[in-house]
C-alpha cells in the first residue's frame, strides 16, 4: 500500500556544501606517431594520457555525464571507430567499428543516443545516430557521393529537439530535427567553420572559423553575430564551460590549447605540450570538497546514488534538474509497488536533496525512481535493520 508522509526537501541554487563539482579538461592528440586521449586540470596541470592505436587519428570528443564515459571518433579512411572509455585512467572499448572519416560526436545522455558526422566524399557525407552501446545505427542525413557537403562539429539542443552542425566546405552552420528532418541554414558565408558548441541556457552558439582564424558566437537563430577572438593560429575544435565562464579551443599549425573568458576576453595559451590537438571538452565530475556560485544550474538531468547505502533508517537522495518541470520521486518495493511518494510537484532548475526516513518499512531492497520532463531513471537502495 502506498504511504504518503512529510519529506524534508532541500532545494539548492548551486552546489550543496557536501556535493560539488570538480573540473577537468579532456582532449585528443591526432598525431600519426602517438595519438592519445589526454586529461588535465583546467589550468593545464597534472596531465594524464591514454595511448591510442597508431592509425586511429582521433577527432571529436564528447562526454556521457550519466554514465561517466568519454566518447571519441576517428578520422581514418578505413576502419575508423567510435570509442569509449571511463574517465582516465581508463580502458578503451570500441562501440562502432568499420567506419570512415568520422569528424565529431555528440551525446544525448538521457535518451542514451550518440550522434556523429562523417565526411567520406567517396560514399557521401552523413550524419548518423545510434544507441550509446552502438546498437541500432541509423543514417539521419546522407548527401550525394562527391557532394560539396562536409559536416564537421555537431551539437545537440535536446530540449528543443534540434541538432546543429558546422559545414566546413559550404561555410555554413545548419540545423535539423533530431531525426534529421527539416534541415535549414542558420548562417552562411563563413570561412571554414570547424568547432561548434551550444550554450543552451544562454541561447548562444559558438564556433571557430579555421580559415579566418576567428571565434564567433550568435543567437540560435543566427542573429547577433559577435567576433570574440582573432587568433594568429588556426582554431580547430572548441569547448564551453558556461558555469565557469570560460571557453577552450585547440589550434593546429602551431599546435596549442588556448582559453578565454566566455566573451572572448583574456585569451591565453595553456602551459601544455601538444602535437596535433583536435577534439576538446570540459567535464565536471562529482566531488565532496568543492562549493561553487549559487547561481549555477545543472547541465543535465541526473539521479545520484543514495547515501548512505545500505542505510538504517534514513538516507539522502540527490537529483539535478536543468530546467523547471513537473517532477516525481517515488520509492518502490521488489514487486514494483509504490510505497512512498517523496516528490510530486513542479520544481525549479537546480540541485535538489531529499531526506528519506524509511522507519515504516521492513528491511530489504527498494528502488527509487525520478521522473522529470522526459527524463526517467531508477536506482536501487538497501534498508538494513
XYZ file of C-alpha atoms in Angstrom:
385
model
C 0.000 0.000 0.000
C 1.289 3.441 -0.893
C 2.123 5.676 2.046
C 2.237 9.476 1.932
C 4.096 11.444 4.587
C 6.115 14.590 5.057
C 9.556 14.714 3.494
C 12.204 17.350 4.054
C 13.335 18.718 0.666
C 16.345 20.990 0.425
C 16.379 22.965 -2.848
C 19.818 24.378 -3.518
C 20.552 27.075 -6.102
C 24.012 25.873 -6.897
C 26.061 23.148 -5.342
C 25.371 21.989 -1.824
C 28.304 22.162 0.510
C 28.873 18.421 0.678
C 28.482 17.794 -3.055
C 30.295 19.998 -5.551
C 31.793 19.539 -8.950
C 35.442 19.360 -9.936
C 36.596 20.327 -13.406
C 38.827 18.520 -15.860
C 39.925 19.283 -19.404
C 39.937 16.436 -21.943
C 41.341 16.473 -25.453
C 42.670 14.098 -28.099
C 46.019 14.234 -29.871
C 45.544 13.278 -33.506
C 49.196 12.716 -34.395
C 50.288 9.830 -36.612
C 53.115 8.830 -34.288
C 51.494 8.920 -30.852
C 47.732 9.533 -30.801
C 46.273 9.762 -27.319
C 43.375 10.807 -25.122
C 44.561 13.299 -22.506
C 43.197 14.846 -19.346
C 44.412 17.742 -17.224
C 43.218 20.296 -14.734
C 41.655 23.320 -16.425
C 44.884 25.279 -15.872
C 46.815 22.656 -17.864
C 48.475 20.986 -14.873
C 48.505 17.301 -13.921
C 48.322 15.858 -17.446
C 47.345 12.188 -17.792
C 47.242 10.218 -21.042
C 45.714 7.090 -22.555
C 47.714 5.928 -25.590
C 45.646 5.042 -28.647
C 46.253 2.921 -31.733
C 48.778 4.454 -34.125
C 46.313 4.528 -37.056
C 43.360 5.930 -35.156
C 43.654 9.711 -35.769
C 41.112 10.688 -33.068
C 38.949 13.751 -33.760
C 35.773 14.892 -31.982
C 35.131 14.059 -28.338
C 32.029 14.023 -26.100
C 31.014 13.078 -22.567
C 28.173 10.956 -21.210
C 27.607 12.516 -17.803
C 25.103 9.941 -16.566
C 27.453 7.013 -17.121
C 30.715 8.891 -16.643
C 32.202 7.899 -20.010
C 34.230 9.699 -22.664
C 33.459 9.041 -26.347
C 35.567 9.947 -29.383
C 35.582 9.332 -33.135
C 38.410 8.545 -35.561
C 39.404 10.119 -38.872
C 40.879 7.026 -40.541
C 39.695 6.422 -44.117
C 39.122 2.729 -43.442
C 38.454 1.011 -40.149
C 37.577 4.196 -38.268
C 35.794 3.617 -34.949
C 33.713 5.228 -32.277
C 35.396 4.522 -28.961
C 34.521 4.987 -25.306
C 36.383 4.877 -22.004
C 35.638 5.606 -18.396
C 37.359 8.719 -17.107
C 41.125 8.432 -17.137
C 42.767 6.226 -16.231
C 40.519 4.009 -18.320
C 40.464 1.284 -20.938
C 39.333 1.978 -24.496
C 36.398 -0.012 -25.814
C 35.115 0.034 -29.388
C 31.453 0.937 -29.694
C 31.201 1.067 -33.501
C 33.818 -0.153 -35.983
C 34.347 -0.310 -39.730
C 33.518 3.360 -40.323
C 35.306 6.021 -42.388
C 36.375 9.651 -41.893
C 34.473 10.482 -38.713
C 34.648 14.105 -37.565
C 32.701 14.771 -34.368
C 30.309 13.224 -31.875
C 27.560 14.491 -29.555
C 25.829 12.648 -26.712
C 22.209 12.713 -25.555
C 22.715 11.140 -22.131
C 19.035 10.989 -21.197
C 17.921 9.243 -24.416
C 21.169 7.181 -24.433
C 21.931 8.209 -28.009
C 25.067 9.348 -29.801
C 25.166 11.429 -32.980
C 28.190 11.765 -35.260
C 29.331 13.246 -38.558
C 31.216 11.501 -41.379
C 32.797 13.148 -44.423
C 33.898 10.369 -46.772
C 33.161 12.123 -50.059
C 33.587 8.862 -51.999
C 30.444 7.496 -50.372
C 28.756 10.771 -49.453
C 28.884 12.744 -46.220
C 26.474 11.697 -43.474
C 25.049 12.432 -40.041
C 24.269 9.265 -38.101
C 22.810 8.185 -34.769
C 22.936 5.028 -32.616
C 22.407 3.846 -29.073
C 25.348 4.509 -26.761
C 26.293 0.831 -26.904
C 26.493 1.023 -30.704
C 23.275 -0.824 -31.472
C 20.555 0.332 -33.881
C 22.706 2.664 -36.038
C 20.633 4.959 -38.220
C 21.614 7.334 -41.032
C 19.731 10.573 -40.403
C 21.043 12.665 -43.310
C 23.045 11.457 -46.322
C 24.343 13.681 -49.089
C 25.219 12.636 -52.627
C 28.517 10.960 -53.409
C 31.136 13.579 -54.258
C 28.903 16.386 -52.977
C 30.127 19.658 -51.519
C 28.784 18.988 -48.023
C 31.407 18.496 -45.299
C 29.818 18.370 -41.818
C 32.365 18.805 -39.022
C 31.311 19.551 -35.436
C 27.853 18.551 -34.244
C 25.973 19.812 -31.166
C 22.570 18.988 -29.668
C 19.753 21.035 -28.187
C 17.703 18.128 -26.839
C 15.261 20.458 -25.081
C 14.219 21.973 -28.421
C 14.714 18.675 -30.284
C 17.373 20.098 -32.634
C 20.854 19.214 -33.803
C 23.302 21.794 -35.172
C 26.391 21.206 -37.287
C 29.151 23.208 -38.947
C 29.747 22.580 -42.657
C 33.373 23.385 -43.432
C 33.264 23.383 -47.235
C 29.910 25.127 -47.634
C 30.795 27.693 -44.975
C 27.539 27.203 -43.092
C 26.033 26.363 -39.744
C 22.932 24.265 -40.240
C 20.349 22.572 -38.050
C 17.632 19.941 -38.281
C 15.292 17.995 -36.054
C 16.958 15.238 -34.031
C 15.654 12.681 -36.514
C 17.297 14.560 -39.387
C 14.155 16.066 -40.874
C 13.647 19.689 -41.938
C 17.287 20.770 -42.333
C 17.829 24.513 -42.626
C 20.683 27.001 -42.901
C 21.271 29.193 -39.859
C 24.417 31.014 -41.019
C 26.156 31.190 -44.385
C 29.285 32.763 -45.902
C 31.505 31.553 -43.039
C 35.203 30.972 -43.627
C 35.898 27.344 -42.797
C 33.781 26.615 -39.692
C 35.079 23.624 -37.698
C 34.263 23.647 -33.991
C 30.693 24.272 -32.823
C 29.211 24.196 -29.326
C 25.951 25.434 -27.774
C 25.177 27.377 -24.617
C 21.643 26.066 -24.120
C 20.783 28.250 -21.142
C 22.119 31.395 -22.814
C 20.673 30.621 -26.249
C 24.054 31.125 -27.948
C 26.145 29.064 -30.365
C 29.926 29.394 -30.508
C 32.075 28.352 -33.447
C 35.590 28.524 -34.836
C 36.444 29.601 -38.389
C 39.753 27.968 -39.230
C 40.415 29.886 -42.443
C 39.571 33.253 -40.874
C 41.440 32.410 -37.618
C 38.491 33.623 -35.556
C 35.992 32.511 -32.910
C 32.470 33.904 -33.044
C 29.092 33.500 -31.392
C 25.481 34.260 -32.302
C 21.939 33.572 -31.193
C 20.456 30.196 -32.157
C 18.549 31.978 -34.910
C 21.814 33.230 -36.431
C 21.228 36.839 -35.420
C 23.544 38.953 -33.299
C 26.899 37.685 -34.586
C 29.826 38.687 -32.347
C 33.532 38.384 -33.079
C 35.096 37.079 -29.857
C 38.681 36.120 -30.702
C 41.049 36.833 -33.563
C 43.958 34.390 -33.387
C 47.358 34.120 -35.032
C 46.860 30.349 -35.117
C 44.270 28.090 -36.720
C 41.415 27.397 -34.284
C 40.049 23.889 -34.514
C 37.601 22.326 -32.022
C 36.037 24.308 -29.177
C 34.656 23.556 -25.690
C 32.440 25.649 -23.415
C 32.452 25.856 -19.631
C 29.415 28.090 -19.215
C 29.330 27.538 -15.458
C 32.946 28.655 -15.105
C 32.560 31.431 -17.682
C 35.333 30.067 -19.930
C 35.831 28.634 -23.393
C 38.711 26.435 -24.547
C 39.875 25.567 -28.028
C 42.601 23.684 -29.856
C 44.803 25.192 -32.539
C 46.699 23.407 -35.300
C 49.561 24.602 -37.479
C 51.379 25.939 -34.428
C 49.724 23.451 -32.067
C 48.407 24.725 -28.756
C 45.421 24.772 -26.420
C 44.017 28.175 -25.557
C 41.329 29.517 -23.260
C 39.468 32.796 -22.798
C 36.529 34.223 -20.928
C 33.197 33.247 -22.448
C 33.045 36.708 -24.085
C 36.458 36.235 -25.702
C 38.405 38.446 -23.309
C 41.673 37.490 -21.606
C 42.738 34.866 -24.139
C 45.892 32.950 -23.234
C 47.805 29.767 -24.032
C 47.606 26.845 -21.617
C 51.033 25.574 -20.479
C 50.655 22.112 -22.025
C 52.821 20.488 -24.695
C 50.646 19.316 -27.606
C 51.419 17.940 -31.055
C 48.161 17.833 -33.022
C 45.232 18.617 -30.698
C 41.734 18.003 -32.037
C 38.525 17.495 -30.041
C 38.337 19.128 -26.613
C 35.793 19.307 -23.765
C 35.383 20.378 -20.149
C 33.974 17.799 -17.739
C 32.545 18.488 -14.294
C 32.555 15.477 -12.006
C 31.164 14.911 -8.540
C 33.421 15.627 -5.595
C 32.944 16.188 -1.885
C 35.037 19.252 -1.230
C 34.086 21.964 -3.719
C 31.417 24.650 -3.435
C 30.504 26.906 -6.357
C 28.492 30.033 -7.028
C 24.840 29.517 -6.027
C 23.661 30.958 -9.342
C 24.768 27.735 -11.063
C 22.184 25.376 -12.568
C 22.845 21.834 -13.818
C 23.647 20.999 -17.425
C 21.561 17.807 -17.425
C 19.062 15.700 -15.527
C 20.798 13.360 -13.092
C 19.894 10.985 -10.256
C 22.673 10.115 -7.816
C 23.103 7.051 -5.639
C 21.564 7.492 -2.205
C 23.916 7.968 0.733
C 24.455 6.124 2.939
C 23.619 2.834 1.244
C 22.817 0.437 2.899
C 21.027 2.661 5.436
C 19.017 2.446 8.688
C 16.538 4.082 8.719
C 17.378 7.389 6.969
C 19.224 8.177 3.764
C 19.675 11.122 1.404
C 18.671 11.208 -2.265
C 20.031 13.839 -4.639
C 18.952 14.769 -8.159
C 19.647 17.570 -10.654
C 17.121 19.337 -12.907
C 18.383 21.672 -15.669
C 15.009 23.360 -16.263
C 11.685 23.689 -14.456
C 9.434 20.662 -14.853
C 6.838 18.503 -13.126
C 8.870 16.093 -11.029
C 8.126 12.816 -9.251
C 10.436 10.943 -6.880
C 8.947 7.670 -5.682
C 10.076 4.565 -3.778
C 9.069 1.041 -4.840
C 9.418 -2.445 -3.385
C 10.699 -5.541 -5.191
C 7.242 -6.177 -6.646
C 7.157 -2.717 -8.170
C 4.558 -1.395 -5.771
C 4.937 2.263 -4.850
C 5.498 2.509 -1.091
C 6.313 6.224 -0.787
C 5.967 9.454 -2.756
C 8.828 11.777 -1.900
C 8.282 14.473 -4.529
C 5.217 15.282 -6.622
C 5.357 18.918 -7.705
C 6.631 21.446 -10.224
C 10.281 22.023 -9.380
C 12.653 24.749 -10.486
C 16.007 24.095 -12.107
C 18.627 23.293 -9.515
C 20.386 20.730 -7.365
C 17.846 19.046 -5.097
C 18.238 16.892 -1.995
C 15.606 14.780 -0.237
C 15.993 13.198 3.208
C 14.119 9.872 3.296
C 13.055 8.277 6.588
C 12.190 4.601 5.971
C 11.376 3.713 9.575
C 7.929 2.467 8.495
C 9.463 -0.081 6.071
C 10.942 -3.502 6.726
C 14.483 -4.499 5.780
C 15.063 -5.261 2.137
C 15.863 -3.957 -1.332
C 13.937 -0.947 -2.619
C 14.064 1.150 -5.772
C 13.725 4.912 -6.096
C 12.606 6.467 -9.367
C 12.968 10.026 -10.653
C 10.647 11.217 -13.406
C 11.036 14.813 -14.584
C 10.034 16.057 -18.009
C 11.050 13.322 -20.482
C 13.725 12.013 -18.126
C 13.283 8.867 -16.014
C 15.813 6.798 -14.091
C 15.649 4.194 -11.328
C 18.281 3.228 -8.767
C 18.468 0.558 -6.058
C 18.947 1.051 -2.326
C 19.128 -1.350 0.622
C 17.465 -0.870 4.019
C 19.176 -2.882 6.786
C 17.679 -3.042 10.255
